[in-house]
Amino acid sequence: MTDAVLARVYKQSDLDILAKEASIPIVNGLSDLYHPIQILADYLTLQEHYGSLKGLTLSWIGDGNNILHSIMMSAAKFGMHLQVATPKGYEPDPRITKLAEQYAKENDTKLSLTNDPLEAARGGNVLITDTWISMGQEEEKKRRLQAFQGYQVTMKTAKVAASDWTFLHCLPRKPEEVDDEVFYSPRSLVFPEAENRKWTIMAVMVSLLTDYSPQLQKPKF
């Protein structure tokens, strides 16, 4: 009855079953393991701002969640370095880390994981964070807020970043994750990032459902 399905689910295994049984394209709109369409919007935003992705250093400060997993699975392939800081006990999935290390080696990029937010931010072009409490984790709120103390992105964080630093957050944002000074600063790309969700979703649909080929020269990543 449809030409494609974009599914937001809790379990990645539900998407795997859909993809296995369906005769039409299945797009991951969000799962507990990955959020690839968000990362497409993020990379388009960075491509627009910096002109190129290659050589950028991404600094992730926050939870080892689905957004981070999608960045880890893709950053090296675009020539980007990745510095990750998560609290102890909230690290990314070890299976994803193993794959990310392999991709970094294959593409001659750097990947580092730490529990120190400032270490991850040091020299970073792009400071990135996300919600500390994802769908289905509401009961963990008190424990998570305590565990993430010191992980708020502030101008103190930005001071150790690269001189051309920018900030990304896929929204909705809470003040404990990033303060107003950074969130509403000219360095914050969160609103172009939000708009680019529209264009990248449309691009995914067009590329899957038509024989469209780009009219413009493919950008250099």
Coordinates of N, CA and C in Angstrom, one line a residue:
M1 N 0.8 -1.2 0.0 CA 0.0 0.0 0.0 C 0.9 1.3 0.0
T2 N 2.1 1.1 0.3 CA 3.0 2.3 0.3 C 4.3 2.0 -0.6
D3 N 5.0 3.0 -0.9 CA 6.2 2.9 -1.7 C 7.5 2.8 -0.8
A4 N 7.4 3.3 0.4 CA 8.5 3.2 1.3 C 8.0 3.4 2.8
V5 N 8.8 3.0 3.7 CA 8.4 3.2 5.1 C 9.6 3.8 5.9
L6 N 9.3 4.9 6.6 CA 10.3 5.5 7.5 C 9.7 5.2 8.9
A7 N 10.5 4.4 9.6 CA 10.0 3.9 10.9 C 10.8 4.4 12.1
R8 N 10.2 5.0 13.1 CA 10.8 5.3 14.3 C 10.4 4.3 15.3
V9 N 11.4 3.6 15.9 CA 11.1 2.4 16.7 C 11.9 2.4 18.0
Y10 N 11.6 1.6 18.9 CA 12.5 1.4 20.1 C 13.6 0.5 19.8
K11 N 13.3 -0.7 19.3 CA 14.3 -1.7 19.1 C 14.8 -1.7 17.6
Q12 N 16.1 -1.7 17.5 CA 16.7 -1.9 16.2 C 16.3 -3.2 15.5
S13 N 16.1 -4.2 16.3 CA 15.7 -5.5 15.8 C 14.3 -5.4 15.0
D14 N 13.4 -4.5 15.5 CA 12.2 -4.3 14.7 C 12.4 -3.8 13.3
L15 N 13.4 -2.9 13.2 CA 13.7 -2.4 11.8 C 14.4 -3.5 11.0
D16 N 15.2 -4.3 11.6 CA 15.8 -5.4 10.9 C 14.8 -6.4 10.4
I17 N 13.8 -6.7 11.2 CA 12.7 -7.6 10.7 C 11.9 -6.9 9.5
L18 N 11.6 -5.6 9.7 CA 10.9 -4.9 8.6 C 11.7 -5.0 7.3
A19 N 13.0 -4.7 7.4 CA 13.8 -4.7 6.2 C 13.9 -6.1 5.6
K20 N 14.0 -7.1 6.4 CA 14.1 -8.4 5.9 C 12.8 -8.9 5.2
E21 N 11.7 -8.5 5.7 CA 10.4 -9.0 5.2 C 9.8 -8.1 4.1
A22 N 10.2 -6.8 4.1 CA 9.5 -5.9 3.2 C 10.1 -6.0 1.7
S23 N 9.3 -5.6 0.8 CA 9.7 -5.5 -0.6 C 9.9 -4.1 -1.0
I24 N 9.8 -3.2 -0.1 CA 10.0 -1.7 -0.4 C 11.1 -1.2 0.5
P25 N 11.7 0.0 0.3 CA 12.7 0.5 1.1 C 12.2 0.8 2.5
I26 N 13.0 0.4 3.5 CA 12.8 0.7 4.9 C 13.8 1.7 5.4
V27 N 13.4 2.8 5.9 CA 14.4 3.9 6.4 C 14.3 3.9 7.9
N28 N 15.5 3.9 8.5 CA 15.6 4.1 10.0 C 15.3 5.5 10.4
G29 N 14.1 5.8 10.9 CA 13.8 7.1 11.4 C 14.4 7.4 12.8
L30 N 14.7 6.3 13.5 CA 15.3 6.4 14.8 C 15.1 5.0 15.5
S31 N 16.2 4.5 16.1 CA 16.1 3.3 16.9 C 16.9 3.4 18.1
D32 N 16.9 2.4 19.0 CA 17.7 2.5 20.2 C 19.2 2.5 19.9
L33 N 19.6 2.0 18.7 CA 21.0 1.8 18.3 C 21.5 2.9 17.4
Y34 N 20.7 3.4 16.4 CA 21.1 4.4 15.4 C 20.1 5.5 15.2
H35 N 20.6 6.6 14.6 CA 19.7 7.7 14.2 C 20.3 8.3 12.9
P36 N 20.4 7.5 11.8 CA 21.2 7.9 10.7 C 20.6 9.2 10.0
I37 N 19.3 9.4 9.9 CA 18.8 10.5 9.2 C 19.1 11.8 9.9
Q38 N 19.3 11.8 11.2 CA 19.8 13.0 11.9 C 21.2 13.3 11.5
I39 N 22.0 12.3 11.3 CA 23.4 12.6 11.0 C 23.6 13.1 9.6
L40 N 22.7 12.7 8.7 CA 22.7 13.3 7.3 C 22.5 14.8 7.4
A41 N 21.5 15.2 8.3 CA 21.2 16.7 8.4 C 22.4 17.4 9.1
D42 N 23.0 16.7 10.0 CA 24.2 17.3 10.7 C 25.3 17.5 9.7
Y43 N 25.6 16.5 8.9 CA 26.7 16.6 7.9 C 26.4 17.7 6.9
L44 N 25.2 17.8 6.4 CA 24.8 18.8 5.5 C 25.1 20.2 6.1
T45 N 24.7 20.4 7.3 CA 24.9 21.6 8.0 C 26.4 22.0 8.1
L46 N 27.2 21.0 8.4 CA 28.6 21.3 8.5 C 29.2 21.5 7.1
Q47 N 28.7 20.8 6.1 CA 29.2 21.0 4.7 C 28.9 22.4 4.3
E48 N 27.7 22.9 4.6 CA 27.3 24.3 4.3 C 28.2 25.3 5.0
H49 N 28.5 25.0 6.2 CA 29.2 26.0 7.1 C 30.7 26.1 6.8
Y50 N 31.3 24.9 6.7 CA 32.8 24.8 6.6 C 33.2 24.7 5.1
G51 N 32.3 24.3 4.2 CA 32.7 24.1 2.8 C 33.2 22.7 2.5
S52 N 33.6 22.0 3.6 CA 34.2 20.6 3.4 C 34.1 19.9 4.8
L53 N 33.9 18.6 4.7 CA 33.9 17.8 6.0 C 35.3 17.2 6.3
K54 N 36.1 17.0 5.3 CA 37.3 16.3 5.5 C 38.3 17.1 6.4
G55 N 38.8 16.5 7.4 CA 39.8 17.1 8.3 C 39.1 17.7 9.5
L56 N 37.8 17.8 9.6 CA 37.1 18.4 10.7 C 37.3 17.4 11.9
T57 N 37.4 18.0 13.1 CA 37.4 17.2 14.3 C 36.0 17.4 15.1
L58 N 35.3 16.3 15.2 CA 34.0 16.3 16.0 C 34.3 16.0 17.4
S59 N 33.7 16.8 18.3 CA 33.9 16.5 19.8 C 32.5 16.2 20.3
W60 N 32.3 15.0 20.7 CA 31.0 14.6 21.3 C 31.1 14.6 22.8
I61 N 30.2 15.3 23.5 CA 30.2 15.4 24.9 C 28.8 15.0 25.5
G62 N 28.7 13.8 26.0 CA 27.4 13.4 26.4 C 27.2 11.9 26.5
D63 N 26.0 11.5 26.2 CA 25.6 10.1 26.3 C 26.1 9.2 25.2
G64 N 26.5 8.0 25.4 CA 26.8 7.1 24.4 C 25.6 6.5 23.7
N65 N 24.9 7.3 23.0 CA 23.5 6.9 22.5 C 23.5 6.7 21.0
N66 N 22.3 6.6 20.5 CA 22.1 6.3 19.0 C 22.7 7.4 18.1
I67 N 22.6 8.6 18.5 CA 23.2 9.7 17.7 C 24.7 9.5 17.6
L68 N 25.4 9.3 18.7 CA 26.8 9.0 18.7 C 27.2 7.8 17.9
H69 N 26.4 6.7 18.1 CA 26.6 5.5 17.3 C 26.6 5.8 15.8
S70 N 25.7 6.6 15.3 CA 25.6 6.9 13.9 C 26.8 7.8 13.4
I71 N 27.3 8.7 14.3 CA 28.4 9.5 14.0 C 29.7 8.6 13.9
M72 N 29.8 7.7 14.9 CA 30.9 6.8 14.9 C 31.0 5.9 13.7
M73 N 29.8 5.5 13.2 CA 29.8 4.6 12.0 C 30.1 5.4 10.7
S74 N 30.1 6.7 10.7 CA 30.2 7.4 9.5 C 31.3 8.5 9.4
A75 N 31.7 9.1 10.5 CA 32.6 10.2 10.5 C 33.9 9.9 9.7
A76 N 34.5 8.8 10.0 CA 35.8 8.4 9.4 C 35.7 8.3 7.9
K77 N 34.5 7.9 7.4 CA 34.3 7.7 6.0 C 34.3 9.0 5.2
F78 N 34.0 10.1 6.0 CA 34.1 11.4 5.4 C 35.4 12.1 5.7
G79 N 36.3 11.4 6.3 CA 37.6 12.0 6.7 C 37.6 12.9 7.9
M80 N 36.6 12.6 8.8 CA 36.5 13.4 10.0 C 37.1 12.7 11.2
H81 N 37.8 13.4 12.1 CA 38.2 12.8 13.4 C 37.1 12.9 14.4
L82 N 37.2 12.0 15.4 CA 36.1 12.0 16.4 C 36.7 11.9 17.8
Q83 N 36.4 12.8 18.7 CA 36.8 12.8 20.1 C 35.5 12.7 21.0
V84 N 35.4 11.6 21.7 CA 34.2 11.3 22.5 C 34.4 11.3 24.0
A85 N 33.6 12.0 24.7 CA 33.6 12.0 26.2 C 32.2 11.6 26.7
T86 N 32.2 10.5 27.5 CA 31.0 10.1 28.1 C 31.3 9.8 29.6
P87 N 30.3 9.9 30.4 CA 30.5 9.5 31.8 C 30.8 8.0 31.9
K88 N 31.4 7.6 33.0 CA 31.7 6.1 33.2 C 30.3 5.4 33.3
G89 N 30.2 4.3 32.5 CA 29.0 3.5 32.5 C 28.0 4.0 31.5
Y90 N 28.3 5.0 30.7 CA 27.5 5.5 29.6 C 28.2 5.6 28.3
E91 N 29.2 4.7 28.2 CA 30.0 4.7 27.0 C 29.2 4.1 25.8
P92 N 29.7 4.3 24.6 CA 29.0 3.7 23.4 C 29.0 2.2 23.4
D93 N 28.2 1.6 22.6 CA 28.1 0.1 22.5 C 29.5 -0.4 22.1
P94 N 30.1 -1.4 22.8 CA 31.4 -1.9 22.4 C 31.5 -2.4 21.0
R95 N 30.4 -2.9 20.5 CA 30.4 -3.4 19.1 C 30.5 -2.3 18.1
I96 N 29.9 -1.1 18.4 CA 30.0 0.1 17.6 C 31.5 0.6 17.7
T97 N 32.0 0.6 18.9 CA 33.4 1.1 19.1 C 34.4 0.3 18.3
K98 N 34.2 -1.0 18.3 CA 35.1 -1.8 17.5 C 35.1 -1.5 16.0
L99 N 33.9 -1.3 15.5 CA 33.7 -1.0 14.1 C 34.3 0.4 13.8
A100 N 34.0 1.3 14.7 CA 34.5 2.7 14.5 C 36.0 2.7 14.5
E101 N 36.7 2.0 15.3 CA 38.1 1.9 15.3 C 38.7 1.3 14.0
Q102 N 37.9 0.4 13.5 CA 38.3 -0.2 12.2 C 38.2 0.8 11.1
Y103 N 37.1 1.6 11.1 CA 36.9 2.6 10.0 C 37.9 3.7 10.1
A104 N 38.3 4.1 11.4 CA 39.3 5.1 11.6 C 40.6 4.7 11.0
K105 N 41.0 3.4 11.2 CA 42.2 2.9 10.7 C 42.2 2.9 9.2
E106 N 41.1 2.4 8.6 CA 41.0 2.3 7.2 C 41.1 3.7 6.5
N107 N 40.5 4.7 7.1 CA 40.5 6.0 6.5 C 41.5 7.0 7.1
D108 N 42.4 6.5 7.9 CA 43.5 7.3 8.4 C 43.0 8.6 9.2
T109 N 42.0 8.3 10.0 CA 41.5 9.4 10.9 C 41.7 8.9 12.4
K110 N 41.4 9.9 13.3 CA 41.7 9.6 14.7 C 40.3 9.4 15.4
L111 N 40.3 8.5 16.3 CA 39.2 8.2 17.2 C 39.7 8.1 18.6
S112 N 39.1 8.9 19.5 CA 39.5 8.8 20.9 C 38.3 8.8 21.8
L113 N 38.3 8.0 22.9 CA 37.2 7.9 23.9 C 37.8 8.2 25.3
T114 N 37.1 9.1 26.0 CA 37.5 9.5 27.3 C 36.3 9.8 28.2
N115 N 36.6 10.0 29.5 CA 35.5 10.4 30.4 C 35.7 11.9 30.8
D116 N 36.6 12.6 30.1 CA 36.9 14.0 30.4 C 36.3 14.9 29.3
P117 N 35.3 15.7 29.6 CA 34.7 16.5 28.6 C 35.7 17.5 27.9
L118 N 36.5 18.1 28.7 CA 37.5 19.1 28.2 C 38.5 18.4 27.3
E119 N 38.9 17.2 27.6 CA 39.8 16.5 26.8 C 39.2 16.2 25.4
A120 N 37.9 15.8 25.4 CA 37.3 15.6 24.1 C 37.1 16.9 23.3
A121 N 36.9 18.0 24.0 CA 36.6 19.3 23.3 C 37.9 19.9 22.8
R122 N 39.0 19.5 23.3 CA 40.3 20.2 23.0 C 40.6 20.1 21.5
G123 N 40.7 21.3 20.8 CA 41.0 21.3 19.4 C 39.8 20.9 18.5
G124 N 38.6 20.7 19.1 CA 37.5 20.3 18.2 C 36.9 21.4 17.4
N125 N 36.6 21.1 16.2 CA 35.9 22.1 15.4 C 34.4 22.2 15.7
V126 N 33.8 21.0 16.0 CA 32.4 20.9 16.2 C 32.1 20.3 17.6
L127 N 31.5 21.1 18.5 CA 31.0 20.6 19.8 C 29.6 20.0 19.6
I128 N 29.4 18.8 20.0 CA 28.1 18.2 19.8 C 27.6 17.5 21.1
T129 N 26.4 17.7 21.4 CA 25.8 17.0 22.5 C 24.3 16.7 22.1
D130 N 23.6 16.0 23.0 CA 22.3 15.5 22.8 C 21.6 15.4 24.2
T131 N 20.4 15.0 24.1 CA 19.7 14.7 25.4 C 20.4 13.7 26.2
W132 N 20.3 13.9 27.5 CA 20.9 12.9 28.5 C 20.0 11.8 28.8
I133 N 18.7 12.0 28.5 CA 17.6 11.0 28.8 C 16.8 10.8 27.5
S134 N 17.1 9.6 26.9 CA 16.4 9.3 25.7 C 15.1 8.6 25.9
M135 N 14.3 8.3 24.8 CA 13.1 7.7 25.0 C 13.2 6.3 25.7
G136 N 12.4 6.1 26.6 CA 12.4 4.8 27.4 C 13.3 4.8 28.6
Q137 N 14.0 6.0 28.8 CA 14.9 6.1 29.9 C 14.4 7.1 31.0
E138 N 13.2 7.4 30.9 CA 12.6 8.4 31.9 C 12.8 8.0 33.3
E139 N 12.7 6.7 33.6 CA 12.8 6.3 35.0 C 14.3 6.4 35.5
E140 N 15.2 6.6 34.6 CA 16.6 6.8 35.0 C 17.0 8.2 35.2
K141 N 16.0 9.1 35.1 CA 16.3 10.6 35.0 C 17.2 11.0 36.2
K142 N 16.9 10.7 37.4 CA 17.6 11.2 38.6 C 19.0 10.7 38.6
R143 N 19.2 9.4 38.3 CA 20.5 8.9 38.3 C 21.4 9.4 37.1
R144 N 20.7 9.6 36.0 CA 21.5 10.2 34.8 C 21.9 11.6 35.1
L145 N 21.0 12.5 35.6 CA 21.4 13.8 35.9 C 22.6 13.9 36.8
Q146 N 22.6 13.0 37.7 CA 23.8 13.0 38.7 C 25.1 12.6 37.9
A147 N 24.9 11.5 37.1 CA 26.1 11.0 36.4 C 26.7 12.0 35.4
F148 N 25.8 12.8 34.8 CA 26.3 13.7 33.8 C 26.7 15.1 34.3
Q149 N 26.8 15.3 35.6 CA 27.3 16.5 36.2 C 28.7 16.8 35.6
G150 N 28.9 18.1 35.1 CA 30.2 18.4 34.5 C 30.2 18.3 33.0
Y151 N 29.1 17.8 32.4 CA 29.1 17.5 31.0 C 28.3 18.6 30.2
Q152 N 27.8 19.7 30.9 CA 27.2 20.7 30.2 C 28.2 21.5 29.3
V153 N 27.8 21.7 28.1 CA 28.6 22.5 27.1 C 28.5 24.0 27.4
T154 N 29.6 24.6 27.8 CA 29.6 26.0 28.1 C 30.7 26.7 27.3
M155 N 30.8 28.0 27.6 CA 32.0 28.8 26.9 C 33.3 28.3 27.5
K156 N 33.3 27.7 28.7 CA 34.5 27.1 29.3 C 34.9 25.9 28.4
T157 N 34.0 25.2 28.0 CA 34.2 24.0 27.0 C 34.8 24.6 25.7
A158 N 34.1 25.6 25.2 CA 34.5 26.2 23.9 C 35.9 26.8 23.9
K159 N 36.4 27.2 25.1 CA 37.7 27.9 25.2 C 38.8 26.9 24.7
V160 N 38.6 25.6 24.9 CA 39.7 24.7 24.6 C 39.5 24.1 23.1
A161 N 38.4 24.5 22.5 CA 38.1 24.0 21.2 C 38.8 24.8 20.1
A162 N 38.7 24.5 18.9 CA 39.4 25.2 17.8 C 38.8 26.6 17.7
S163 N 39.5 27.5 17.1 CA 39.1 28.9 17.0 C 37.8 29.1 16.2
D164 N 37.6 28.1 15.3 CA 36.4 28.2 14.4 C 35.3 27.3 14.9
W165 N 35.2 27.0 16.2 CA 34.3 26.0 16.7 C 32.8 26.4 16.4
T166 N 32.0 25.4 16.3 CA 30.6 25.5 16.1 C 29.9 24.5 17.1
F167 N 28.6 24.6 17.2 CA 27.9 23.8 18.1 C 26.7 23.1 17.4
L168 N 26.4 21.8 17.7 CA 25.3 21.1 17.2 C 24.5 20.4 18.3
H169 N 23.2 20.4 18.2 CA 22.3 19.7 19.1 C 21.1 19.3 18.3
C170 N 20.6 18.1 18.3 CA 19.5 17.7 17.4 C 18.1 18.1 17.9
L171 N 18.1 18.6 19.1 CA 16.9 19.2 19.7 C 15.8 18.0 20.1
P172 N 14.9 18.3 21.0 CA 14.8 19.4 21.9 C 16.0 19.4 22.9
R173 N 16.3 20.6 23.3 CA 17.5 20.8 24.2 C 17.0 21.2 25.6
K174 N 17.7 20.8 26.6 CA 17.5 21.2 28.0 C 18.7 21.9 28.5
P175 N 18.5 22.9 29.3 CA 19.6 23.8 29.8 C 20.7 23.1 30.4
E176 N 20.5 21.9 31.1 CA 21.6 21.2 31.7 C 22.6 20.7 30.7
E177 N 22.1 20.5 29.5 CA 23.0 19.9 28.4 C 23.9 20.9 27.8
V178 N 23.4 22.1 27.6 CA 24.2 23.2 27.0 C 23.6 24.5 27.5
D179 N 24.4 25.5 28.0 CA 23.9 26.7 28.5 C 23.4 27.7 27.4
D180 N 22.7 28.7 27.8 CA 22.1 29.6 26.9 C 23.2 30.4 26.1
E181 N 24.3 30.7 26.7 CA 25.3 31.5 26.1 C 25.9 30.7 24.8
V182 N 26.0 29.4 24.9 CA 26.5 28.7 23.7 C 25.3 28.4 22.8
F183 N 24.2 28.0 23.3 CA 23.0 27.6 22.5 C 22.5 28.7 21.6
Y184 N 22.5 29.9 22.1 CA 22.0 31.1 21.3 C 23.1 31.9 20.7
S185 N 24.3 31.4 20.8 CA 25.5 32.2 20.2 C 25.5 32.1 18.7
P186 N 26.2 33.0 18.0 CA 26.4 32.9 16.6 C 27.1 31.6 16.1
R187 N 27.8 31.0 17.1 CA 28.5 29.7 16.7 C 27.5 28.5 16.7
S188 N 26.4 28.7 17.2 CA 25.4 27.6 17.3 C 24.7 27.4 16.0
L189 N 24.7 26.2 15.4 CA 24.1 25.9 14.1 C 22.8 25.1 14.3
V190 N 22.3 25.1 15.5 CA 21.2 24.2 15.8 C 19.9 24.4 14.9
F191 N 19.7 25.7 14.5 CA 18.4 25.9 13.8 C 18.6 25.6 12.3
P192 N 19.7 25.9 11.7 CA 20.0 25.4 10.3 C 20.0 23.8 10.3
E193 N 20.6 23.3 11.4 CA 20.6 21.8 11.5 C 19.2 21.2 11.6
A194 N 18.3 21.9 12.3 CA 16.9 21.5 12.4 C 16.2 21.6 11.0
E195 N 16.4 22.7 10.3 CA 15.9 22.8 9.0 C 16.3 21.8 8.0
N196 N 17.6 21.4 8.1 CA 18.2 20.5 7.2 C 17.7 19.0 7.4
R197 N 17.0 18.8 8.4 CA 16.3 17.5 8.6 C 15.3 17.3 7.4
K198 N 14.6 18.4 7.1 CA 13.6 18.4 6.0 C 14.2 18.1 4.7
W199 N 15.3 18.8 4.3 CA 15.9 18.6 3.0 C 16.6 17.2 2.9
T200 N 17.2 16.7 4.0 CA 17.9 15.4 3.9 C 16.9 14.3 3.8
I201 N 15.8 14.4 4.5 CA 14.7 13.4 4.4 C 14.2 13.3 3.0
M202 N 13.9 14.5 2.4 CA 13.5 14.5 1.1 C 14.5 13.9 0.1
A203 N 15.7 14.2 0.3 CA 16.8 13.6 -0.5 C 16.8 12.1 -0.4
V204 N 16.7 11.6 0.8 CA 16.6 10.1 1.0 C 15.5 9.5 0.2
M205 N 14.3 10.1 0.3 CA 13.2 9.6 -0.4 C 13.4 9.7 -2.0
V206 N 13.9 10.8 -2.4 CA 14.1 10.9 -3.9 C 15.1 9.9 -4.4
S207 N 16.2 9.7 -3.6 CA 17.3 8.8 -4.0 C 16.8 7.4 -4.0
L208 N 15.9 7.0 -3.1 CA 15.4 5.6 -3.0 C 14.3 5.3 -4.0
L209 N 13.5 6.3 -4.4 CA 12.3 6.0 -5.1 C 12.3 6.5 -6.6
T210 N 13.4 7.2 -7.0 CA 13.5 7.6 -8.4 C 14.9 7.3 -8.9
D211 N 15.0 7.6 -10.2 CA 16.3 7.4 -10.8 C 17.0 8.8 -10.9
Y212 N 16.7 9.7 -10.0 CA 17.3 11.0 -10.0 C 18.8 11.0 -9.9
S213 N 19.4 11.8 -10.6 CA 20.9 12.0 -10.5 C 21.1 13.5 -10.3
P214 N 22.1 13.8 -9.4 CA 22.3 15.3 -9.1 C 22.6 16.1 -10.3
Q215 N 22.1 17.3 -10.4 CA 22.3 18.2 -11.5 C 23.6 19.1 -11.2
L216 N 23.9 19.2 -9.9 CA 25.1 20.0 -9.5 C 26.2 19.0 -9.3
Q217 N 27.4 19.6 -9.4 CA 28.6 18.8 -9.2 C 28.6 18.3 -7.7
K218 N 29.0 17.0 -7.5 CA 29.0 16.4 -6.2 C 30.0 17.2 -5.3
P219 N 29.7 17.6 -4.1 CA 30.6 18.4 -3.3 C 31.8 17.5 -2.9
K220 N 32.9 18.1 -2.6 CA 34.0 17.4 -2.1 C 33.9 17.4 -0.6
F221 N 33.9 16.1 0.0 CA 33.9 16.0 1.4 C 35.2 16.1 2.0

